[in-house]
Short mmCIF file of C-alpha atoms and ligand atoms in Angstrom, two decimals:
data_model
loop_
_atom_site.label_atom_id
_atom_site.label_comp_id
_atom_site.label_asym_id
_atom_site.label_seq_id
_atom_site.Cartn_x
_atom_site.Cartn_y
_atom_site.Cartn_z
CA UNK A 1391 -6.17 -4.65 6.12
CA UNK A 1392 -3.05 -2.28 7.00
CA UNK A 1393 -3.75 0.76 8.50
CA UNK A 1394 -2.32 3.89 7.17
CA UNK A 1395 0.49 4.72 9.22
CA UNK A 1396 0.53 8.49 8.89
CA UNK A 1397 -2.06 11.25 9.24
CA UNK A 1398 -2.90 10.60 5.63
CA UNK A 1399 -6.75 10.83 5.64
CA UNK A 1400 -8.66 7.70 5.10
CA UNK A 1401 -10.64 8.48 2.46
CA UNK A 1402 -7.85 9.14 0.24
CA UNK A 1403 -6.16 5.99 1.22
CA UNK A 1404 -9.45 3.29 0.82
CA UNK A 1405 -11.19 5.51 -1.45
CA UNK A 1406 -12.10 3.55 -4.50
CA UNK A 1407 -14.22 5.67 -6.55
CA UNK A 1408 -11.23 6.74 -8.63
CA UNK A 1409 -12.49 7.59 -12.22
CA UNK A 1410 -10.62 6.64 -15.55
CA UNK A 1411 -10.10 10.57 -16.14
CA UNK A 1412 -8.20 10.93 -12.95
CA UNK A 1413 -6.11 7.75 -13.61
CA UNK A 1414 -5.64 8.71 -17.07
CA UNK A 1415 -4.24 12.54 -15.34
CA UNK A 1416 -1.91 10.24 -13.14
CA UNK A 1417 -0.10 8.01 -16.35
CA UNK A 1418 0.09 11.73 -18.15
CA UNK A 1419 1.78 13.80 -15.26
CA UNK A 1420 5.54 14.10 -16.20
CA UNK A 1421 7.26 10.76 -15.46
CA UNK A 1422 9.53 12.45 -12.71
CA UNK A 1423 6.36 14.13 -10.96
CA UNK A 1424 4.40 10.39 -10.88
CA UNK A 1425 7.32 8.65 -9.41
CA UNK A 1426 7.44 11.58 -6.74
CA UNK A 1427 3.43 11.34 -5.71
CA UNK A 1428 4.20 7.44 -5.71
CA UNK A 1429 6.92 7.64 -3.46
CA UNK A 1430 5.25 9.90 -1.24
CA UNK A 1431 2.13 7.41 -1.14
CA UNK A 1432 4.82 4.44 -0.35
CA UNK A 1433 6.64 5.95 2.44
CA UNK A 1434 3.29 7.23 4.32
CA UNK A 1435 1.82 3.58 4.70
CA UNK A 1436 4.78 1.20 3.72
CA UNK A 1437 8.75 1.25 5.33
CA UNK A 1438 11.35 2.60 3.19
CA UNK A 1439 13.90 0.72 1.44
CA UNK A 1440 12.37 -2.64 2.39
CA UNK A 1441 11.09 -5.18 0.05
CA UNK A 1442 9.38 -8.76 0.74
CA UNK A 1443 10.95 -11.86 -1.10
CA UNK A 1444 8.73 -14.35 -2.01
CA UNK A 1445 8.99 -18.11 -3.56
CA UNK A 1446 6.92 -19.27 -6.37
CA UNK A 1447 6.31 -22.96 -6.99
CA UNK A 1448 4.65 -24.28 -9.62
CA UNK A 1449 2.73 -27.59 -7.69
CA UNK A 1450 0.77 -28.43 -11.02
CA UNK A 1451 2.26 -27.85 -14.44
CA UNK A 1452 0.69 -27.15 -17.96
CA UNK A 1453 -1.50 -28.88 -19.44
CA UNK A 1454 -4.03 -26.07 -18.76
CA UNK A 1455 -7.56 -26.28 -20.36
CA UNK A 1456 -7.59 -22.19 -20.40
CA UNK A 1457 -6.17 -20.45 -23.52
CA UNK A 1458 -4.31 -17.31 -21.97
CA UNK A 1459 -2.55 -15.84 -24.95
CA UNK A 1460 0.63 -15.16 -22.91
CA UNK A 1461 0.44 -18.65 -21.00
CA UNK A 1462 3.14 -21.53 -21.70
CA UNK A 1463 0.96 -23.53 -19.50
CA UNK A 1464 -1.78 -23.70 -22.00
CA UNK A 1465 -2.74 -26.52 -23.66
CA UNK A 1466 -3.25 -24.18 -26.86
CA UNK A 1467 0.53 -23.09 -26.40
CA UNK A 1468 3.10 -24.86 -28.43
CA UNK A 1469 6.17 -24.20 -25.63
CA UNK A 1470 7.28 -27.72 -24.77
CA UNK A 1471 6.22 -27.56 -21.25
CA UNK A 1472 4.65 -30.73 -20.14
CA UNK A 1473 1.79 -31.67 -18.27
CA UNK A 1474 2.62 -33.04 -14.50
CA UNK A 1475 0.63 -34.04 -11.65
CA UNK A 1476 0.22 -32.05 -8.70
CA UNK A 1477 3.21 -32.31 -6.42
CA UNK A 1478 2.70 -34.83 -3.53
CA UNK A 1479 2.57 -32.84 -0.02
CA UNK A 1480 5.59 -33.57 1.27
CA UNK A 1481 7.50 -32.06 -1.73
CA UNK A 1482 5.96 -28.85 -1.43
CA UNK A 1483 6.75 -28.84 2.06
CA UNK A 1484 10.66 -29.37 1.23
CA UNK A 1485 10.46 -26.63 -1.14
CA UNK A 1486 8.67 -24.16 1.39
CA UNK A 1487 11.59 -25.00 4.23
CA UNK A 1488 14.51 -24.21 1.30
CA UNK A 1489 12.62 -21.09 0.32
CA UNK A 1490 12.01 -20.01 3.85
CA UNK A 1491 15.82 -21.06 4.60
CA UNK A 1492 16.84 -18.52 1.71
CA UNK A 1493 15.19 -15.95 3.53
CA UNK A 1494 11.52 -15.97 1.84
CA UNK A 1495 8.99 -15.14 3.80
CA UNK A 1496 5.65 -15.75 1.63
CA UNK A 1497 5.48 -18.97 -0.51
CA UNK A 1498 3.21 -19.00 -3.35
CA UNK A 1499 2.12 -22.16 -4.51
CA UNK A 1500 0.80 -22.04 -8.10
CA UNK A 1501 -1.52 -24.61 -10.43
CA UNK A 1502 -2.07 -25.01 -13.97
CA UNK A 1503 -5.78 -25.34 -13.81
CA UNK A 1504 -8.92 -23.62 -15.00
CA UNK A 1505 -10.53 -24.69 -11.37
CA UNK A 1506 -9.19 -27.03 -8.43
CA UNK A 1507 -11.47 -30.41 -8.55
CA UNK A 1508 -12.75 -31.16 -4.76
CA UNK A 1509 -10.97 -34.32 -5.22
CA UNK A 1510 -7.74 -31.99 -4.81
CA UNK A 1511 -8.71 -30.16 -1.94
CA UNK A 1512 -7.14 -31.96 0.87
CA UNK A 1513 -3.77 -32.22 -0.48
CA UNK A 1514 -4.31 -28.39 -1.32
CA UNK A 1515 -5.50 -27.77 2.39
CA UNK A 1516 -2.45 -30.37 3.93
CA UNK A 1517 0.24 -27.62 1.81
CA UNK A 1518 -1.57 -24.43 3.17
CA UNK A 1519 -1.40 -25.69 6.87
CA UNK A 1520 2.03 -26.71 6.49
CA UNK A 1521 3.23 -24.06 4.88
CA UNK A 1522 2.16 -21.81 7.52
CA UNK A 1523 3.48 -23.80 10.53
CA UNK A 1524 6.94 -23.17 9.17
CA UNK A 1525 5.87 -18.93 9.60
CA UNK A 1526 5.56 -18.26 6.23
CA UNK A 1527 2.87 -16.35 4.53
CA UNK A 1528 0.86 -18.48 2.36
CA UNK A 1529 -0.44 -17.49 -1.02
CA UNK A 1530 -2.13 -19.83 -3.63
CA UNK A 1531 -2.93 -19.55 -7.19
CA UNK A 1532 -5.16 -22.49 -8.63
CA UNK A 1533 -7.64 -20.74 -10.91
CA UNK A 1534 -11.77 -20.27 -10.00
CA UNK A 1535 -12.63 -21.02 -7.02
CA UNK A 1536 -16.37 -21.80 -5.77
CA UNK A 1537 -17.80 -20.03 -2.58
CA UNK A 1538 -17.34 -23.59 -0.55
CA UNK A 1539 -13.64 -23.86 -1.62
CA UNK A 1540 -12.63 -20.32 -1.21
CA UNK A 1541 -14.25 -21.38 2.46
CA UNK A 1542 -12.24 -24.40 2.98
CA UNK A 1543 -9.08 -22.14 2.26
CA UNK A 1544 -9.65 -19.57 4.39
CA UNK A 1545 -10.44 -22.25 7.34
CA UNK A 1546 -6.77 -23.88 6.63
CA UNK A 1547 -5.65 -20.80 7.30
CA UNK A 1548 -4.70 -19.65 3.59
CA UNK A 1549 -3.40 -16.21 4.06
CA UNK A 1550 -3.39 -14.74 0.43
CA UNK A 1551 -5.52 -16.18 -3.25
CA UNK A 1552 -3.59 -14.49 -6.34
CA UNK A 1553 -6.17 -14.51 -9.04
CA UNK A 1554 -5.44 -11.84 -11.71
CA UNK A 1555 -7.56 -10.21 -13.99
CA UNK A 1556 -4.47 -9.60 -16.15
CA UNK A 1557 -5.93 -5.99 -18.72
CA UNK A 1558 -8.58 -4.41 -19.15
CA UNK A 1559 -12.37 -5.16 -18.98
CA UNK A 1560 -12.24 -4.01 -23.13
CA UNK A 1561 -8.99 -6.01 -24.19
CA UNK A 1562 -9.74 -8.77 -22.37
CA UNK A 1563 -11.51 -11.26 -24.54
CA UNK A 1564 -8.62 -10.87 -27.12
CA UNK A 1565 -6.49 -12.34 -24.74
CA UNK A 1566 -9.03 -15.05 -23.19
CA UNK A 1567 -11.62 -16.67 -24.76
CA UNK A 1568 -12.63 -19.37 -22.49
CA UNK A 1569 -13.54 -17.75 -19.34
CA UNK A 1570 -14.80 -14.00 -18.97
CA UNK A 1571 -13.57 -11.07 -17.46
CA UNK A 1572 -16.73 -11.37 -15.06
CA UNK A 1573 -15.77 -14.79 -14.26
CA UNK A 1574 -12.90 -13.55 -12.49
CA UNK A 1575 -13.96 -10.46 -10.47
CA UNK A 1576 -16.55 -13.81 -9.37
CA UNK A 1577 -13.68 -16.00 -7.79
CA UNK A 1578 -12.72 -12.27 -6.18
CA UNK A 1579 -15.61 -12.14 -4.78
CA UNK A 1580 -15.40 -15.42 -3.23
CA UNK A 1581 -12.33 -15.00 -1.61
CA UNK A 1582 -12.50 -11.65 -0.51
CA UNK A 1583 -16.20 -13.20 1.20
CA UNK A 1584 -14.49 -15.86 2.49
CA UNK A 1585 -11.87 -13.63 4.09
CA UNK A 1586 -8.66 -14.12 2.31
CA UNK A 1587 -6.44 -11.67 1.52
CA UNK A 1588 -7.20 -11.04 -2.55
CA UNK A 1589 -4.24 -10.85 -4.62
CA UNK A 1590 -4.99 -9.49 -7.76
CA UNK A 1591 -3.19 -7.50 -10.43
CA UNK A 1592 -2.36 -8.59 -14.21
CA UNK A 1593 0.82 -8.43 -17.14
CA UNK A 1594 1.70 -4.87 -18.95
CA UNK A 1595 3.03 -4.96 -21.98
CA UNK A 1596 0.96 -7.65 -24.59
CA UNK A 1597 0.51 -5.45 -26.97
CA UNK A 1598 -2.12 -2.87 -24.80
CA UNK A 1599 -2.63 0.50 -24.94
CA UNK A 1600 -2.03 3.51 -22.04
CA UNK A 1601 -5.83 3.32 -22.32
CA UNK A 1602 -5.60 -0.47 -21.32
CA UNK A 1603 -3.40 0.08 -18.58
CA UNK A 1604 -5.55 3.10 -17.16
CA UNK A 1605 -8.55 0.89 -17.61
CA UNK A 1606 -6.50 -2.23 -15.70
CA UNK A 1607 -5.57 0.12 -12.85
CA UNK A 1608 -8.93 1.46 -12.79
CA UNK A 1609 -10.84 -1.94 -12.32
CA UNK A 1610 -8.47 -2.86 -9.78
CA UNK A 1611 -8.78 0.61 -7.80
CA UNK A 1612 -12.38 0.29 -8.00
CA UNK A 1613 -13.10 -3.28 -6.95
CA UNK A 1614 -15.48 -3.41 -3.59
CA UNK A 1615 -12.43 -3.02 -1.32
CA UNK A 1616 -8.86 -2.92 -2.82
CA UNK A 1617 -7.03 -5.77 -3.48
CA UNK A 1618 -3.98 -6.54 -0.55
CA UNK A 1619 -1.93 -7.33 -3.05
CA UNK A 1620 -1.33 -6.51 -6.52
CA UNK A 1621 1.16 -8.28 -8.43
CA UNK A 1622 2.56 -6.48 -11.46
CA UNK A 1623 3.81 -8.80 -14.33
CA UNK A 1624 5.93 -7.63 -17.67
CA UNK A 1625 5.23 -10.53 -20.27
CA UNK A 1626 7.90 -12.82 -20.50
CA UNK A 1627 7.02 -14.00 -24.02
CA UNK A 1628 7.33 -16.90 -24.64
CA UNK A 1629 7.35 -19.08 -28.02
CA UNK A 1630 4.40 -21.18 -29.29
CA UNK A 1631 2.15 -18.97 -26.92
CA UNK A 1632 -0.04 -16.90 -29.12
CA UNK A 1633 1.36 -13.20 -27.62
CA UNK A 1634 4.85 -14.49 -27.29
CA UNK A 1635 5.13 -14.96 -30.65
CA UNK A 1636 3.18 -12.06 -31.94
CA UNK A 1637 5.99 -10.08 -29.78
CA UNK A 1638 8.68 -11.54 -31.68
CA UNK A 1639 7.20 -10.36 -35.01
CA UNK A 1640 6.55 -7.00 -33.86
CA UNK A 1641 9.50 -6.25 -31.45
CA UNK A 1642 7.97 -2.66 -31.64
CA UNK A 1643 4.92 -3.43 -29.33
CA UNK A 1644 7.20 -4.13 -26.12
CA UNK A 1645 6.88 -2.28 -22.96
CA UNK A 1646 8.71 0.13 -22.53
CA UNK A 1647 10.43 1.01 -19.10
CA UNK A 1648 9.00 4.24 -18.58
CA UNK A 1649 5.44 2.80 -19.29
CA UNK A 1650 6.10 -0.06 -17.04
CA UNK A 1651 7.26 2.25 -14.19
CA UNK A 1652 4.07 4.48 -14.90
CA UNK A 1653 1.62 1.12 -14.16
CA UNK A 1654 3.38 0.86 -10.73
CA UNK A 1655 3.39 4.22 -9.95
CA UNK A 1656 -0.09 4.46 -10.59
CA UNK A 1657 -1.08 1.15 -8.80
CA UNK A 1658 0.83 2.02 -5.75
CA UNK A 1659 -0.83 5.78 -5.36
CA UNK A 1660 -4.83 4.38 -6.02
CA UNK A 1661 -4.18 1.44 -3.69
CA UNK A 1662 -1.89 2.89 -0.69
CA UNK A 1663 -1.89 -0.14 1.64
CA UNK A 1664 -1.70 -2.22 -1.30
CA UNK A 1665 1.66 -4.59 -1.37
CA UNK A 1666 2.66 -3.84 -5.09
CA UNK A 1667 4.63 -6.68 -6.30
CA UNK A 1668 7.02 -6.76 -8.77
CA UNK A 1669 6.41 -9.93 -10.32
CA UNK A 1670 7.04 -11.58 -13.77
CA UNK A 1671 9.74 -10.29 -16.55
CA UNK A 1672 12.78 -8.95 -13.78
CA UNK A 1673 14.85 -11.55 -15.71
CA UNK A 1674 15.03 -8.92 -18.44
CA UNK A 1675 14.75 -5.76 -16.67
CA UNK A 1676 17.48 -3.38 -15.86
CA UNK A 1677 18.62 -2.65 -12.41
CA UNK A 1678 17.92 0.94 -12.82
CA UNK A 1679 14.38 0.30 -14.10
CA UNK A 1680 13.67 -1.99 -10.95
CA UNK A 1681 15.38 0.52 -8.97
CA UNK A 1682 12.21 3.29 -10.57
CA UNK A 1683 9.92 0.36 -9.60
CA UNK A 1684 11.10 0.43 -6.24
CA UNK A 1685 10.99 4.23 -5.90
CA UNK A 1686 7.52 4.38 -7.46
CA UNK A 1687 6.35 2.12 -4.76
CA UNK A 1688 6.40 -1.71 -5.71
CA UNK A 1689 7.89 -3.51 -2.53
CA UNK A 1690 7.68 -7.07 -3.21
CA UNK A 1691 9.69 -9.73 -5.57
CA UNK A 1692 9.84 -13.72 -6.72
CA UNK A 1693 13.21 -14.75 -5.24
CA UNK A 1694 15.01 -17.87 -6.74
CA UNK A 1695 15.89 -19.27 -10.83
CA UNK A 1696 12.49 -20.03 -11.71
CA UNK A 1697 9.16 -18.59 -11.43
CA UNK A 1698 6.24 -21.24 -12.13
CA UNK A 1699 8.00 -22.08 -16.01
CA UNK A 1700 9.85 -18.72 -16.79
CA UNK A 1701 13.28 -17.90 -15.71
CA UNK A 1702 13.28 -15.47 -12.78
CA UNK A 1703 17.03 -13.09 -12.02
CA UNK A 1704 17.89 -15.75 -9.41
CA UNK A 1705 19.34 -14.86 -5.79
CA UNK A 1706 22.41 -14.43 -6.16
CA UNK A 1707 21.92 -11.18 -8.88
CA UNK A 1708 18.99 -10.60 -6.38
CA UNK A 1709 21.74 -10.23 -3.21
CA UNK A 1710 24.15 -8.33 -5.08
CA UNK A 1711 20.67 -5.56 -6.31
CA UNK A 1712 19.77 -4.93 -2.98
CA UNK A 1713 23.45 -4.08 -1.75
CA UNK A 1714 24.14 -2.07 -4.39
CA UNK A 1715 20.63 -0.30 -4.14
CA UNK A 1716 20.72 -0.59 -0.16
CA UNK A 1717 17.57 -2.23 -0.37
CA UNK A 1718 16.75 -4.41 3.22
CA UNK A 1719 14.41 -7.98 2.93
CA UNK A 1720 11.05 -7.15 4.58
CA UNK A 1721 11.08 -9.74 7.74
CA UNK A 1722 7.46 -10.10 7.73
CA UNK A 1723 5.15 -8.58 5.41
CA UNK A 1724 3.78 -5.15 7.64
CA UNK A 1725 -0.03 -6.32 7.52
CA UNK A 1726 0.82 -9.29 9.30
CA UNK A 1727 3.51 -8.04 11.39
CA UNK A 1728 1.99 -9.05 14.86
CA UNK A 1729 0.95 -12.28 14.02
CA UNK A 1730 4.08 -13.23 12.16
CA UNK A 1731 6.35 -11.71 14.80
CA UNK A 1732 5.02 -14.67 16.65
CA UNK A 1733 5.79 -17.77 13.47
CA UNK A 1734 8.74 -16.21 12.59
CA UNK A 1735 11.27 -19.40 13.02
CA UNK A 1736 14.85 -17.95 14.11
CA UNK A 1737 17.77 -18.21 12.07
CA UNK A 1738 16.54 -17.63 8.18
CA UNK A 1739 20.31 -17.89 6.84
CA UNK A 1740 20.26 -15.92 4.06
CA UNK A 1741 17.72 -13.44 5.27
CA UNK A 1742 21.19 -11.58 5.97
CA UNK A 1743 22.73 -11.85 2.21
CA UNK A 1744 20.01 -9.57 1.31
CA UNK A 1745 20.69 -7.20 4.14
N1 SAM B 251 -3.99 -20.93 -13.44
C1 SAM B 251 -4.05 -19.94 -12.46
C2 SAM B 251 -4.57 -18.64 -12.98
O1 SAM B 251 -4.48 -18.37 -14.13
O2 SAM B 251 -5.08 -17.88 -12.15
C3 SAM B 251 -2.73 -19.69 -11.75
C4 SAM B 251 -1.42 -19.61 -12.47
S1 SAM B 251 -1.20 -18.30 -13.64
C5 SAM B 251 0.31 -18.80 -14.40
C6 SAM B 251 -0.83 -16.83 -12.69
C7 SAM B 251 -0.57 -15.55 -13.43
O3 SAM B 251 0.72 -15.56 -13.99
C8 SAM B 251 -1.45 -15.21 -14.60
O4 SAM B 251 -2.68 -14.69 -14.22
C9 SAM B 251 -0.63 -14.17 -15.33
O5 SAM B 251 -0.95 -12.87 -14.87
C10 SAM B 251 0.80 -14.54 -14.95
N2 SAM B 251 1.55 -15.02 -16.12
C11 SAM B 251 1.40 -16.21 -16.73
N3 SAM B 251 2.23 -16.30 -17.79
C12 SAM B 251 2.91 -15.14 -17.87
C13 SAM B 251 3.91 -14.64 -18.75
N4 SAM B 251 4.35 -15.32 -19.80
N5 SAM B 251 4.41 -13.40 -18.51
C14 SAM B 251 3.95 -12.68 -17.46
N6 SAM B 251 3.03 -13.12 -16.60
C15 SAM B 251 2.50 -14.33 -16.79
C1 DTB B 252 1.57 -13.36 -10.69
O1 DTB B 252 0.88 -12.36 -10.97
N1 DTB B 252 2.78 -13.59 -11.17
C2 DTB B 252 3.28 -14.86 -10.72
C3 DTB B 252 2.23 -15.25 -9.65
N2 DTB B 252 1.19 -14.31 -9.86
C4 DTB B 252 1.70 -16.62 -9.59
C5 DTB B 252 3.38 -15.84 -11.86
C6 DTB B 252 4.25 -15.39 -12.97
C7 DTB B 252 4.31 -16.48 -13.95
C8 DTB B 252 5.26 -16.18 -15.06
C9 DTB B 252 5.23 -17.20 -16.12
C10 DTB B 252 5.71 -18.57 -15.75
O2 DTB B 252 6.58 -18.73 -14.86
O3 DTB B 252 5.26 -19.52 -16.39
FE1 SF4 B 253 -4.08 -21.85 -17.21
FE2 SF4 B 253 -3.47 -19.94 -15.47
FE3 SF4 B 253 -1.95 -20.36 -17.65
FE4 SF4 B 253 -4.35 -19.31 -17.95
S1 SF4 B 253 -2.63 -18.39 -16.83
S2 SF4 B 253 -3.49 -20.99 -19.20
S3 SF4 B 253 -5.49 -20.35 -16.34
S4 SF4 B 253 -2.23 -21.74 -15.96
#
């Protein structure tokens, strides 16, 4: 895990015995005097002004027997996404070299499925290993993983598992029914055992309360050690999906910015060396209010038109963002600076279009 890079003491920065009270204080402090105490955390253990871009890709679509209440991949969803095989190898390997030639340097490979079937496993291995030959950080996403296939990752050489426990412990079951909050923080378990980097974080704004989002944070902050990486979503609802459409009847019960800005804030100062990742819903977001994420400490984004189904800003708004905000791409993600110093491949063209 990083190490903090100031004189910071450690127990703040790994502590995870934060209590619900004290991140309840941190969402109440004037909005102005969190995104201060965030950007203080950020600049002690992260570099200023530089964000990592990231690819998603979507190697198995829909037709997922889960019922997530914001997913289009759902089987339960009525969105008009089909159901697709997973993507032979070599496919995913194009898609990696574009991504990486557009100046990505983690590629996140994502799958509609409750749990990969061992029958999928060596394709799934065949991706990670290639993947990371061309020097990018791997990440994959493919739903609950058993201790012997969280194993089999880690020995390909998978460098992240994004597996999100999305709310709270309390809301939780009114926006999943068919696996358990438990279920999850299981598959954690697994991967963090196995040695992977855990990737975990979850969507603001379906309809929670500040309660749910303190109690999101909380579970997060708490976890055995904290999570690497912690990717925070903004629903992108999405008709015939059961909170999509509930959004569109009650407008009302959107996030707001200053309450999505709060959940960063408050996941970057309980998890310091955490990358916080602004994932899911830029597409609809302001400049200025990613500019507050970025201040408040989230230093990672999806790249690219499309994120596994929903529409993502797309590079070229992406360039022109981090010139106006003088924002630089991260080379290499800092926790793996050594050993990607060393994969790196020279001449990532656009690398330079976002400074
Ligand atoms: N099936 C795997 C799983 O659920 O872990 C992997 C893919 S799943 C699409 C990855 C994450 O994307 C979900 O956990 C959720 O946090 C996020 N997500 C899915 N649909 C979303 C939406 N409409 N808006 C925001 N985030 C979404
Ligand atoms: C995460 O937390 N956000 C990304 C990544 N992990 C895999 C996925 C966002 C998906 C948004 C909805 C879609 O594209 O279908
Ligand atoms: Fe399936 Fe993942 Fe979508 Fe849930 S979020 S329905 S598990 S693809």
């Amino acid at each position: 895990m990083t190490q903090p890079r100031t004189d910071q003491p450690l127990s703040d920065w790994a502590r995870n015995d934060w209590t619900r009270e004290e991140i309840a204080a941190l969402f109440d402090l004037p909005f102005t005097e969190l995104v201060f105490r965030a950007a203080e955390v950020h600049r002690a253990n992260h570099p200023a002004n530089e964000v990592q871009l990231s690819t998603l890709l979507s190697i198995k679509t829909g037709g997922c027997q889960e019922d997530c209440g914001y997913c289009a991949q759902s089987v339960k969803a009525d969105s008009g996404i089909k159901a697709t095989k997973l993507l032979a190898v070599q496919e995913v390997l194009q898609r990696a070299a574009q991504a990486r030639d557009n100046g990505s340097t983690r590629f996140c490979m994502g799958a509609a499925w409750r749990n990969p079937k061992d029958r999928d496993m060596p394709a799934i291995i065949e991706m990670v290993k290639g993947v990371r030959a061309m020097g990018m950080e791997t990440c994959m996403t493919l739903g609950m993983l058993t201790p012997e296939q969280a194993g089999m990752l880690s020995a390909a050489g998978l460098d992240y598992y994004n597996h999100n426990i999305d709310t709270s412990p309390e809301r939780y079951d009114q926006v999943i029914t068919t696996r358990t909050m438990e279920d999850r923080l299981d598959t954690l378990s697994n991967v963090r055992m196995a040695g992977i980097n855990v990737c975990s974080g979850g969507i603001v704004g379906m309809g929670e309360t500040r309660a749910d989002r303190v109690g999101f944070i909380h579970t997060l902050a708490t976890l055995p050690s904290h999570p690497q990486s912690v990717p925070v979503n903004a629903l992108v609802p999405v008709k015939g999906t059961v909170l999509g459409d509930m959004l569109a009847d009650t407008p009302l019960a959107r996030i707001d910015d200053v309450e999505f800005v709060r959940t960063v804030a408050a996941a970057r100062i309980t998890m310091p060396g955490a990358m916080v990742r602004l994932s899911a819903g830029r597409e609809s977001m302001s400049e200025m209010t990613q500019a507050m994420c970025f201040l408040a400490g989230a230093n990672s984004i999806f790249t690219g038109d499309k994120l596994l189904t929903a529409p993502n800003a797309g590079d070229d708004n992406d360039a022109a963002m981090f010139a106006r905000l003088g924002l630089k791409a991260m080379a290499v993600q800092q926790t793996e600076a050594e050993v990607a110093a060393e994969r790196m491949p020279k001449g990532c063209a656009k690398l330079e279009a976002f400074g």
